[in-house]
Amino acid sequence: MASRQMTNDHLRLSWHDTQMMATLSPQSVMDYFCRKSNPFYDHICNNETIRMQRLGAEHLHNMIGLEYILLHVAEPILYVIRKQHRHNPSEATPIADYYIIGGTVYKAPDLANVINARILNTVVNLQSAFEEASSYARYHPNKGYTWDFSTNKVLSEKSKADKKDANAAKEENSGTLFQKQRVDMLLAELLRKFPPPIPPMLQNIQQSAIAGEDINAAAELNNATGPLDIKTEGVDMKPPPEKKTK
């Protein structure tokens, strides 16, 4: 618990040295990070030992314990330093990463801190969204639950605009007078070319009328079915006059 609290405190810290930050380079950045005033630097490490013995950085691979190495360089602004525990010359366990941007040192968050921060941010945003949505809900015994955005001008204007767009879309889909008349004319033309079949009872009456078996058969056929020839009524094919803008 104490280690976790210390890690969270380090994430809120930053450090810089105004006297040396202007002269940073890949050769001097480790000396800059290993200054005693840096809160991220642990003085009980192999780097401090070789500094006291005035040895080179290549001797770190032959030592066992805590050490700091220069992991990544993106001159002239970014440097990444890793804190790790060395077990042997070929094996080391990473502990933490620090990045230097423009001479200021920050601690890089680990994966657990990143996930916790993202989850916390998501939960807070969802909670605020649910609270805001519930404030617009209204209940009536007859109507049930409804939404009332009258208190929010932005949502109220948006809902009105959506209703206007929906009504305009319905009017556009219904078609103009010219389109409706043209469709009626095409349907009448198809009905004239392809008349519906005559029921069998009416066919018998028609055959008997043709054979002269029943004198009143033709009159009965006309009364039952009406004229068989379907004529297309004249339809004005001209489009409706355009509306003049006021």
mmCIF file of C-alpha atoms in Angstrom:
data_model
loop_
_atom_site.group_PDB
_atom_site.id
_atom_site.type_symbol
_atom_site.label_atom_id
_atom_site.label_comp_id
_atom_site.label_asym_id
_atom_site.label_seq_id
_atom_site.Cartn_x
_atom_site.Cartn_y
_atom_site.Cartn_z
ATOM 1 C CA MET A 1 0.000 0.000 0.000
ATOM 2 C CA ALA A 2 2.825 2.394 0.856
ATOM 3 C CA SER A 3 4.598 1.553 -2.414
ATOM 4 C CA ARG A 4 1.405 2.232 -4.418
ATOM 5 C CA GLN A 5 0.888 5.553 -2.610
ATOM 6 C CA MET A 6 4.489 6.561 -3.330
ATOM 7 C CA THR A 7 4.042 5.669 -7.013
ATOM 8 C CA ASN A 8 0.891 7.795 -7.292
ATOM 9 C CA ASP A 9 2.694 10.698 -5.603
ATOM 10 C CA HIS A 10 5.559 10.458 -8.100
ATOM 11 C CA LEU A 11 3.080 10.670 -10.986
ATOM 12 C CA ARG A 12 2.101 14.146 -9.750
ATOM 13 C CA LEU A 13 5.698 15.348 -9.496
ATOM 14 C CA SER A 14 8.092 16.926 -11.980
ATOM 15 C CA TRP A 15 11.653 18.159 -11.661
ATOM 16 C CA HIS A 16 14.068 20.323 -13.636
ATOM 17 C CA ASP A 17 17.367 22.128 -13.143
ATOM 18 C CA THR A 18 17.436 25.513 -14.844
ATOM 19 C CA GLN A 19 21.247 25.631 -14.845
ATOM 20 C CA MET A 20 21.760 22.418 -16.837
ATOM 21 C CA MET A 21 18.538 21.950 -18.834
ATOM 22 C CA ALA A 22 19.777 24.147 -21.686
ATOM 23 C CA THR A 23 22.885 21.983 -22.252
ATOM 24 C CA LEU A 24 21.249 18.547 -22.343
ATOM 25 C CA SER A 25 22.697 15.961 -24.733
ATOM 26 C CA PRO A 26 22.904 12.151 -24.876
ATOM 27 C CA GLN A 27 26.303 12.386 -23.138
ATOM 28 C CA SER A 28 25.157 14.629 -20.264
ATOM 29 C CA VAL A 29 21.559 13.514 -19.698
ATOM 30 C CA MET A 30 22.503 10.769 -17.191
ATOM 31 C CA ASP A 31 24.487 13.230 -15.095
ATOM 32 C CA TYR A 32 21.502 15.564 -15.264
ATOM 33 C CA PHE A 33 19.090 12.844 -14.058
ATOM 34 C CA CYS A 34 21.423 11.612 -11.296
ATOM 35 C CA ARG A 35 21.600 14.933 -9.476
ATOM 36 C CA LYS A 36 20.821 14.730 -5.758
ATOM 37 C CA SER A 37 17.968 17.237 -6.013
ATOM 38 C CA ASN A 38 16.056 14.941 -8.379
ATOM 39 C CA PRO A 39 13.274 13.216 -6.326
ATOM 40 C CA PHE A 40 13.077 10.362 -8.872
ATOM 41 C CA TYR A 41 16.715 9.394 -8.372
ATOM 42 C CA ASP A 42 17.523 6.714 -5.769
ATOM 43 C CA HIS A 43 20.969 7.409 -4.330
ATOM 44 C CA ILE A 44 21.381 3.765 -3.267
ATOM 45 C CA CYS A 45 22.062 2.498 -6.793
ATOM 46 C CA ASN A 46 24.956 1.299 -8.901
ATOM 47 C CA ASN A 47 25.080 4.586 -10.803
ATOM 48 C CA GLU A 48 25.982 6.441 -7.608
ATOM 49 C CA THR A 49 28.641 3.826 -6.832
ATOM 50 C CA ILE A 50 30.466 4.189 -10.159
ATOM 51 C CA ARG A 51 30.201 7.999 -9.900
ATOM 52 C CA MET A 52 31.932 7.915 -6.521
ATOM 53 C CA GLN A 53 34.589 5.566 -7.923
ATOM 54 C CA ARG A 54 34.845 7.676 -11.100
ATOM 55 C CA LEU A 55 34.224 4.666 -13.364
ATOM 56 C CA GLY A 56 32.548 4.565 -16.756
ATOM 57 C CA ALA A 57 28.916 3.565 -17.436
ATOM 58 C CA GLU A 58 30.084 0.314 -19.057
ATOM 59 C CA HIS A 59 30.841 -1.102 -15.588
ATOM 60 C CA LEU A 60 27.101 -1.201 -14.794
ATOM 61 C CA HIS A 61 26.724 -4.484 -16.723
ATOM 62 C CA ASN A 62 29.186 -6.192 -14.379
ATOM 63 C CA MET A 63 27.310 -5.162 -11.223
ATOM 64 C CA ILE A 64 24.194 -6.532 -9.530
ATOM 65 C CA GLY A 65 21.446 -4.362 -8.079
ATOM 66 C CA LEU A 66 19.533 -1.180 -8.853
ATOM 67 C CA GLU A 67 20.636 0.916 -11.835
ATOM 68 C CA TYR A 68 19.469 3.608 -14.292
ATOM 69 C CA ILE A 69 20.129 3.395 -18.035
ATOM 70 C CA LEU A 70 19.422 5.654 -21.016
ATOM 71 C CA LEU A 71 16.736 3.735 -22.912
ATOM 72 C CA HIS A 72 15.681 6.055 -25.772
ATOM 73 C CA VAL A 73 16.871 9.323 -27.296
ATOM 74 C CA ALA A 74 14.965 11.670 -29.620
ATOM 75 C CA GLU A 75 17.174 14.725 -29.830
ATOM 76 C CA PRO A 76 16.968 17.466 -28.855
ATOM 77 C CA ILE A 77 13.819 17.289 -26.715
ATOM 78 C CA LEU A 78 13.039 13.733 -25.536
ATOM 79 C CA TYR A 79 15.055 11.310 -23.423
ATOM 80 C CA VAL A 80 13.749 8.135 -21.763
ATOM 81 C CA ILE A 81 15.549 6.668 -18.716
ATOM 82 C CA ARG A 82 14.736 3.250 -17.251
ATOM 83 C CA LYS A 83 15.092 2.144 -13.651
ATOM 84 C CA GLN A 84 15.818 -1.590 -13.421
ATOM 85 C CA HIS A 85 17.259 -4.296 -11.219
ATOM 86 C CA ARG A 86 20.188 -6.159 -12.768
ATOM 87 C CA HIS A 87 20.596 -9.849 -11.950
ATOM 88 C CA ASN A 88 23.548 -10.645 -14.230
ATOM 89 C CA PRO A 89 25.289 -9.074 -17.244
ATOM 90 C CA SER A 90 22.551 -10.323 -19.609
ATOM 91 C CA GLU A 91 19.388 -10.125 -17.460
ATOM 92 C CA ALA A 92 17.604 -7.173 -15.828
ATOM 93 C CA THR A 93 14.049 -6.557 -14.583
ATOM 94 C CA PRO A 94 12.458 -3.171 -15.474
ATOM 95 C CA ILE A 95 10.986 -1.251 -12.524
ATOM 96 C CA ALA A 96 9.977 2.189 -13.849
ATOM 97 C CA ASP A 97 10.491 4.556 -16.779
ATOM 98 C CA TYR A 98 11.134 8.307 -16.676
ATOM 99 C CA TYR A 99 10.995 10.713 -19.596
ATOM 100 C CA ILE A 100 12.646 14.101 -19.948
ATOM 101 C CA ILE A 101 10.871 16.635 -22.194
ATOM 102 C CA GLY A 102 12.467 20.032 -22.641
ATOM 103 C CA GLY A 103 14.616 19.469 -19.554
ATOM 104 C CA THR A 104 11.696 18.539 -17.245
ATOM 105 C CA VAL A 105 11.646 15.039 -15.740
ATOM 106 C CA TYR A 106 8.368 13.116 -15.360
ATOM 107 C CA LYS A 107 7.566 9.589 -14.234
ATOM 108 C CA ALA A 108 5.825 7.475 -16.870
ATOM 109 C CA PRO A 109 2.675 5.757 -15.541
ATOM 110 C CA ASP A 110 2.554 1.971 -15.646
ATOM 111 C CA LEU A 111 -0.190 -0.041 -17.338
ATOM 112 C CA ALA A 112 -2.209 -0.480 -14.131
ATOM 113 C CA ASN A 113 -2.348 3.283 -13.518
ATOM 114 C CA VAL A 114 -3.366 3.952 -17.128
ATOM 115 C CA ILE A 115 -6.191 1.384 -17.011
ATOM 116 C CA ASN A 116 -7.420 2.625 -13.619
ATOM 117 C CA ALA A 117 -7.449 6.226 -14.825
ATOM 118 C CA ARG A 118 -9.346 5.325 -18.022
ATOM 119 C CA ILE A 119 -11.910 3.238 -16.125
ATOM 120 C CA LEU A 120 -12.425 5.964 -13.525
ATOM 121 C CA ASN A 121 -12.857 8.594 -16.239
ATOM 122 C CA THR A 122 -15.383 6.386 -18.064
ATOM 123 C CA VAL A 123 -17.400 5.716 -14.904
ATOM 124 C CA VAL A 124 -17.519 9.408 -14.001
ATOM 125 C CA ASN A 125 -18.688 10.392 -17.500
ATOM 126 C CA LEU A 126 -21.343 7.653 -17.550
ATOM 127 C CA GLN A 127 -22.621 8.668 -14.127
ATOM 128 C CA SER A 128 -22.916 12.321 -15.167
ATOM 129 C CA ALA A 129 -24.686 11.284 -18.399
ATOM 130 C CA PHE A 130 -27.238 9.158 -16.504
ATOM 131 C CA GLU A 131 -27.861 11.947 -14.010
ATOM 132 C CA GLU A 132 -28.430 14.474 -16.783
ATOM 133 C CA ALA A 133 -30.722 12.106 -18.706
ATOM 134 C CA SER A 134 -32.786 11.306 -15.600
ATOM 135 C CA SER A 135 -33.311 15.032 -14.971
ATOM 136 C CA TYR A 136 -35.276 15.281 -18.272
ATOM 137 C CA ALA A 137 -37.514 12.261 -17.570
ATOM 138 C CA ARG A 138 -41.138 12.944 -16.642
ATOM 139 C CA TYR A 139 -43.801 10.480 -15.479
ATOM 140 C CA HIS A 140 -47.570 10.760 -15.960
ATOM 141 C CA PRO A 141 -50.073 8.092 -14.809
ATOM 142 C CA ASN A 142 -51.825 8.094 -18.216
ATOM 143 C CA LYS A 143 -48.895 8.667 -20.591
ATOM 144 C CA GLY A 144 -46.124 6.930 -18.680
ATOM 145 C CA TYR A 145 -42.537 8.155 -18.999
ATOM 146 C CA THR A 146 -41.767 10.993 -21.431
ATOM 147 C CA TRP A 147 -38.871 13.363 -22.127
ATOM 148 C CA ASP A 148 -39.093 17.093 -21.430
ATOM 149 C CA PHE A 149 -36.202 19.154 -22.812
ATOM 150 C CA SER A 150 -37.858 22.536 -22.317
ATOM 151 C CA THR A 151 -35.344 23.442 -19.616
ATOM 152 C CA ASN A 152 -32.456 22.845 -22.018
ATOM 153 C CA LYS A 153 -32.655 25.314 -24.906
ATOM 154 C CA VAL A 154 -30.131 23.464 -27.070
ATOM 155 C CA LEU A 155 -31.932 20.110 -26.845
ATOM 156 C CA SER A 156 -35.331 21.768 -27.227
ATOM 157 C CA GLU A 157 -34.304 23.546 -30.433
ATOM 158 C CA LYS A 158 -32.694 20.363 -31.715
ATOM 159 C CA SER A 159 -35.864 18.308 -31.144
ATOM 160 C CA LYS A 160 -37.947 20.945 -32.948
ATOM 161 C CA ALA A 161 -35.528 20.950 -35.879
ATOM 162 C CA ASP A 162 -35.675 17.127 -36.069
ATOM 163 C CA LYS A 163 -39.498 17.249 -36.220
ATOM 164 C CA LYS A 164 -39.389 19.825 -39.031
ATOM 165 C CA ASP A 165 -36.919 17.701 -41.000
ATOM 166 C CA ALA A 166 -39.113 14.624 -40.549
ATOM 167 C CA ASN A 167 -42.207 16.465 -41.811
ATOM 168 C CA ALA A 168 -40.301 17.856 -44.787
ATOM 169 C CA ALA A 169 -39.051 14.367 -45.661
ATOM 170 C CA LYS A 170 -42.627 13.014 -45.574
ATOM 171 C CA GLU A 171 -43.814 15.752 -47.923
ATOM 172 C CA GLU A 172 -40.985 15.074 -50.348
ATOM 173 C CA ASN A 173 -41.681 11.322 -50.354
ATOM 174 C CA SER A 174 -45.395 11.848 -51.057
ATOM 175 C CA GLY A 175 -44.645 13.199 -54.571
ATOM 176 C CA THR A 176 -45.960 16.153 -56.576
ATOM 177 C CA LEU A 177 -49.332 16.456 -58.370
ATOM 178 C CA PHE A 178 -47.684 15.869 -61.748
ATOM 179 C CA GLN A 179 -46.093 12.624 -60.490
ATOM 180 C CA LYS A 180 -49.400 11.369 -59.073
ATOM 181 C CA GLN A 181 -51.297 12.101 -62.333
ATOM 182 C CA ARG A 182 -48.627 10.400 -64.410
ATOM 183 C CA VAL A 183 -48.813 7.297 -62.234
ATOM 184 C CA ASP A 184 -52.601 7.167 -62.589
ATOM 185 C CA MET A 185 -52.281 7.417 -66.380
ATOM 186 C CA LEU A 186 -49.723 4.580 -66.494
ATOM 187 C CA LEU A 187 -51.930 2.371 -64.331
ATOM 188 C CA ALA A 188 -54.939 2.991 -66.566
ATOM 189 C CA GLU A 189 -52.850 2.179 -69.667
ATOM 190 C CA LEU A 190 -51.666 -1.095 -68.110
ATOM 191 C CA LEU A 191 -55.244 -1.975 -67.133
ATOM 192 C CA ARG A 192 -56.382 -1.414 -70.737
ATOM 193 C CA LYS A 193 -53.628 -3.620 -72.181
ATOM 194 C CA PHE A 194 -53.946 -6.329 -69.553
ATOM 195 C CA PRO A 195 -57.608 -6.476 -68.409
ATOM 196 C CA PRO A 196 -58.469 -8.649 -65.397
ATOM 197 C CA PRO A 197 -59.897 -12.141 -66.124
ATOM 198 C CA ILE A 198 -63.697 -12.511 -66.372
ATOM 199 C CA PRO A 199 -65.295 -14.797 -63.747
ATOM 200 C CA PRO A 200 -66.661 -18.149 -65.081
ATOM 201 C CA MET A 201 -70.310 -17.187 -64.374
ATOM 202 C CA LEU A 202 -70.005 -14.083 -66.493
ATOM 203 C CA GLN A 203 -68.271 -16.074 -69.254
ATOM 204 C CA ASN A 204 -71.303 -18.428 -69.430
ATOM 205 C CA ILE A 205 -73.659 -15.459 -69.715
ATOM 206 C CA GLN A 206 -71.509 -13.983 -72.484
ATOM 207 C CA GLN A 207 -71.405 -17.265 -74.439
ATOM 208 C CA SER A 208 -75.177 -17.696 -74.160
ATOM 209 C CA ALA A 209 -75.701 -14.149 -75.407
ATOM 210 C CA ILE A 210 -73.484 -14.790 -78.441
ATOM 211 C CA ALA A 211 -75.272 -18.063 -79.278
ATOM 212 C CA GLY A 212 -78.709 -16.374 -79.105
ATOM 213 C CA GLU A 213 -79.953 -18.687 -76.373
ATOM 214 C CA ASP A 214 -81.058 -15.851 -74.159
ATOM 215 C CA ILE A 215 -82.274 -12.585 -75.589
ATOM 216 C CA ASN A 216 -81.675 -10.633 -72.410
ATOM 217 C CA ALA A 217 -78.158 -12.107 -71.822
ATOM 218 C CA ALA A 218 -76.337 -9.205 -73.413
ATOM 219 C CA ALA A 219 -78.274 -6.707 -71.343
ATOM 220 C CA GLU A 220 -77.604 -8.764 -68.224
ATOM 221 C CA LEU A 221 -73.881 -8.867 -69.049
ATOM 222 C CA ASN A 222 -73.754 -5.124 -69.491
ATOM 223 C CA ASN A 223 -75.590 -4.554 -66.235
ATOM 224 C CA ALA A 224 -73.306 -6.959 -64.345
ATOM 225 C CA THR A 225 -69.913 -5.958 -65.667
ATOM 226 C CA GLY A 226 -70.332 -2.613 -67.375
ATOM 227 C CA PRO A 227 -68.419 -1.817 -70.571
ATOM 228 C CA LEU A 228 -65.413 -4.077 -71.082
ATOM 229 C CA ASP A 229 -63.327 -1.557 -72.988
ATOM 230 C CA ILE A 230 -61.315 0.625 -70.656
ATOM 231 C CA LYS A 231 -60.351 3.966 -72.083
ATOM 232 C CA THR A 232 -57.629 6.091 -70.672
ATOM 233 C CA GLU A 233 -58.850 9.415 -69.447
ATOM 234 C CA GLY A 234 -56.964 12.396 -70.649
ATOM 235 C CA VAL A 235 -54.442 13.541 -68.090
ATOM 236 C CA ASP A 236 -52.580 16.772 -68.277
ATOM 237 C CA MET A 237 -48.897 15.833 -68.613
ATOM 238 C CA LYS A 238 -47.656 19.328 -68.024
ATOM 239 C CA PRO A 239 -45.948 19.876 -64.680
ATOM 240 C CA PRO A 240 -47.608 22.221 -62.197
ATOM 241 C CA PRO A 241 -46.567 25.849 -62.425
ATOM 242 C CA GLU A 242 -43.547 26.775 -60.393
ATOM 243 C CA LYS A 243 -44.117 28.754 -57.225
ATOM 244 C CA LYS A 244 -42.807 32.287 -57.376
ATOM 245 C CA THR A 245 -40.610 33.294 -54.514
ATOM 246 C CA LYS A 246 -41.962 36.116 -52.446
#
